[in-house]
CSV table of C-alpha atoms in Angstrom, one decimal:
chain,number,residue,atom,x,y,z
A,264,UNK,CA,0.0,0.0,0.0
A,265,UNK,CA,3.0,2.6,0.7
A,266,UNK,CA,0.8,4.8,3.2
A,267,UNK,CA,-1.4,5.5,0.5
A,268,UNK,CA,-5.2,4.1,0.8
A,269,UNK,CA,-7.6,4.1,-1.8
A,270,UNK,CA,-10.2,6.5,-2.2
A,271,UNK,CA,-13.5,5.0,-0.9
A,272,UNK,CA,-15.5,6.0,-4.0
A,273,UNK,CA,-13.6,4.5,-6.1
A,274,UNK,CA,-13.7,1.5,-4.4
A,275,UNK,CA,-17.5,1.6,-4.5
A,276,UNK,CA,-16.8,2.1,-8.2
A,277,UNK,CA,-15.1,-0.5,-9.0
A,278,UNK,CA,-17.4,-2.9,-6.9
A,279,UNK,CA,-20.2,-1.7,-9.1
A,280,UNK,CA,-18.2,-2.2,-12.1
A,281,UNK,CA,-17.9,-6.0,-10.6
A,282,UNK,CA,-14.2,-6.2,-9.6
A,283,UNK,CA,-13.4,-8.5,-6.6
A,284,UNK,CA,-12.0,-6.8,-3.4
A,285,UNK,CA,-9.7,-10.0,-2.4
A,286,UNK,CA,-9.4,-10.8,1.6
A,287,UNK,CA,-6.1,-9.6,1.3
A,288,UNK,CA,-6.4,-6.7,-0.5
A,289,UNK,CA,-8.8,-5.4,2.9
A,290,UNK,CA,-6.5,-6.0,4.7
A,291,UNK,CA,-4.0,-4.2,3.3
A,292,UNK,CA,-5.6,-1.2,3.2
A,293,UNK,CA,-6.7,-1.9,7.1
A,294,UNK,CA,-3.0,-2.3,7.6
A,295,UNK,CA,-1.6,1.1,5.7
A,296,UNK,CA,-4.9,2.7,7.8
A,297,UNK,CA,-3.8,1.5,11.0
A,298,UNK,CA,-0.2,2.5,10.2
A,299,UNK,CA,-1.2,6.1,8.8
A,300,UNK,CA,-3.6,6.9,12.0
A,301,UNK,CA,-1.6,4.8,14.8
A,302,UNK,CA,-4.6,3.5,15.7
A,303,UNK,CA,-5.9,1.3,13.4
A,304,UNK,CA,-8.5,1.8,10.7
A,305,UNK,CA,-10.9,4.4,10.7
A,306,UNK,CA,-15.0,3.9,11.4
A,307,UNK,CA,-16.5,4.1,7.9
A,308,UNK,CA,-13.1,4.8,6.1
A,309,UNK,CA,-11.7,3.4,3.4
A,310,UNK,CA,-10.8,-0.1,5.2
A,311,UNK,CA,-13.9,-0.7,6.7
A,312,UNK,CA,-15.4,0.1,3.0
A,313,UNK,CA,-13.3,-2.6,1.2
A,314,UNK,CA,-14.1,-5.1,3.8
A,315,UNK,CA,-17.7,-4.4,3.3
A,316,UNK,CA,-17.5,-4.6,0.1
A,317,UNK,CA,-15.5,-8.1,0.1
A,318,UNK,CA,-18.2,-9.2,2.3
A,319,UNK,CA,-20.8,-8.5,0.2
A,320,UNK,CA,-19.2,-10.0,-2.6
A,321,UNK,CA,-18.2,-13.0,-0.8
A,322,UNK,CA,-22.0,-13.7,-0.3
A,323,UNK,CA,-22.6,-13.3,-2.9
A,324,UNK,CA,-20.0,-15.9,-4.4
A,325,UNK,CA,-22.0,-18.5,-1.7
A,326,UNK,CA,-25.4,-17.4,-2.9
A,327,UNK,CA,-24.8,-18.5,-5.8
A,328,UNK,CA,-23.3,-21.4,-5.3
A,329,UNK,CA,-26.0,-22.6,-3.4
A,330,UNK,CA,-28.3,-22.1,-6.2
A,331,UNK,CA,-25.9,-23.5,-8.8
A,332,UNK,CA,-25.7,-26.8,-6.9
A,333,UNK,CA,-29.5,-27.1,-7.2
A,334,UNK,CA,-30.4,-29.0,-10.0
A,335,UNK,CA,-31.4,-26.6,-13.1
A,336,UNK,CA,-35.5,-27.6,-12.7
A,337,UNK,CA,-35.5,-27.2,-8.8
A,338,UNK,CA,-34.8,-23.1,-9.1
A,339,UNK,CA,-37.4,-21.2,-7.7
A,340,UNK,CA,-38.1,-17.2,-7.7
A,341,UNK,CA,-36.9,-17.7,-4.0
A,342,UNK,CA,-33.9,-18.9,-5.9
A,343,UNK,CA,-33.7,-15.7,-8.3
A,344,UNK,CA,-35.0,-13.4,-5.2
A,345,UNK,CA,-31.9,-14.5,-2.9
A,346,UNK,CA,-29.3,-14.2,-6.0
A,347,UNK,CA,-31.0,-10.7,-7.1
A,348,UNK,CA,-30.7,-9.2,-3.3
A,349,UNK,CA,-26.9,-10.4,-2.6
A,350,UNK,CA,-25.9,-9.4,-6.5
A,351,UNK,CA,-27.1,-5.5,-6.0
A,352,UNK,CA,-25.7,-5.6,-2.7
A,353,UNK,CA,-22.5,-6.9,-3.8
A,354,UNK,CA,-22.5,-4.3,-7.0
A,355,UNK,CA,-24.3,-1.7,-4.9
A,356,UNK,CA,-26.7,-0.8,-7.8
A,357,UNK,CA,-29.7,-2.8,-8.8
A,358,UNK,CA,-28.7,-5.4,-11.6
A,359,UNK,CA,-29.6,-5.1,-15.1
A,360,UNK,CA,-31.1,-8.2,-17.7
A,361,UNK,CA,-27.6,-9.2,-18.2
A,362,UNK,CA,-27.1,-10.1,-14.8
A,363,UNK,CA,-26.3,-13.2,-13.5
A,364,UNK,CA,-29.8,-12.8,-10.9
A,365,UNK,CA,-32.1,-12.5,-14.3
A,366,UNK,CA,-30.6,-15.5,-15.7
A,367,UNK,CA,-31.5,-17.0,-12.6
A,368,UNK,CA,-34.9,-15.8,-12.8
A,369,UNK,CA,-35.3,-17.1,-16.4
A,370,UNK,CA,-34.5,-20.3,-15.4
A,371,UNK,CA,-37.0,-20.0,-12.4
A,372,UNK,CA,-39.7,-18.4,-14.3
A,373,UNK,CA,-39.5,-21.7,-17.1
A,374,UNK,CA,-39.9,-23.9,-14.1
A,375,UNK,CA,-42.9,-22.2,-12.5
A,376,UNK,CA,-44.6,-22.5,-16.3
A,377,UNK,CA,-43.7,-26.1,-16.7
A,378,UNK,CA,-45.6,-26.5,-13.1
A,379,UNK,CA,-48.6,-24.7,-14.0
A,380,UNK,CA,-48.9,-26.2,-17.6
């Protein structure tokens, strides 16, 4: 880090743009914050923003893992609803029809119909 930490909006930025924030990576940044104040990292600074941010991602990762595990004609719109939720969180935007949550929900949707028909 050389004493220099990253600039919480971009951080959010490139969250929302989808790149990882890495374990390691947040705790760099907590490291160069704690060496930088002598006290360790600051409440809502840019430390505690990449470990949010990894967190969110991270759940994400597990989300929808879970549902990937489940065979293809067992996804419900529970299914897609979980995915959608931890995918905005993680990107911090709502996500668009060429997100990974509205594939999910395609494939949900198809099931419900072949239910109901």
């Amino acid at each position: 880090m050389d004493g220099i930490l990253p600039n919480k909006d971009l951080l959010i930025a490139e969250a929302a743009s989808g790149k990882p924030i890495t374990q390691s990576a947040a705790t760099a940044i907590a490291a160069a914050e704690s060496d930088i104040t002598g006290r360790g990292p600051i409440k809502g600074g840019p430390a505690a923003t990449a470990q949010s941010i990894h967190d969110r991602q991270e759940n994400l990762l597990v989300m929808a893992g879970d549902v990937a595990r489940k065979p293809t004609n067992e996804i419900t719109k529970e299914d897609a609803a979980k995915v959608q939720r931890a995918e905005s969180r993680a990107l911090g935007h709502p996500v668009g029809k060429d997100s990974l949550s509205a594939e999910v929900q395609s494939i949900a949707a198809k099931n419900e119909n072949k239910h109901q028909g």
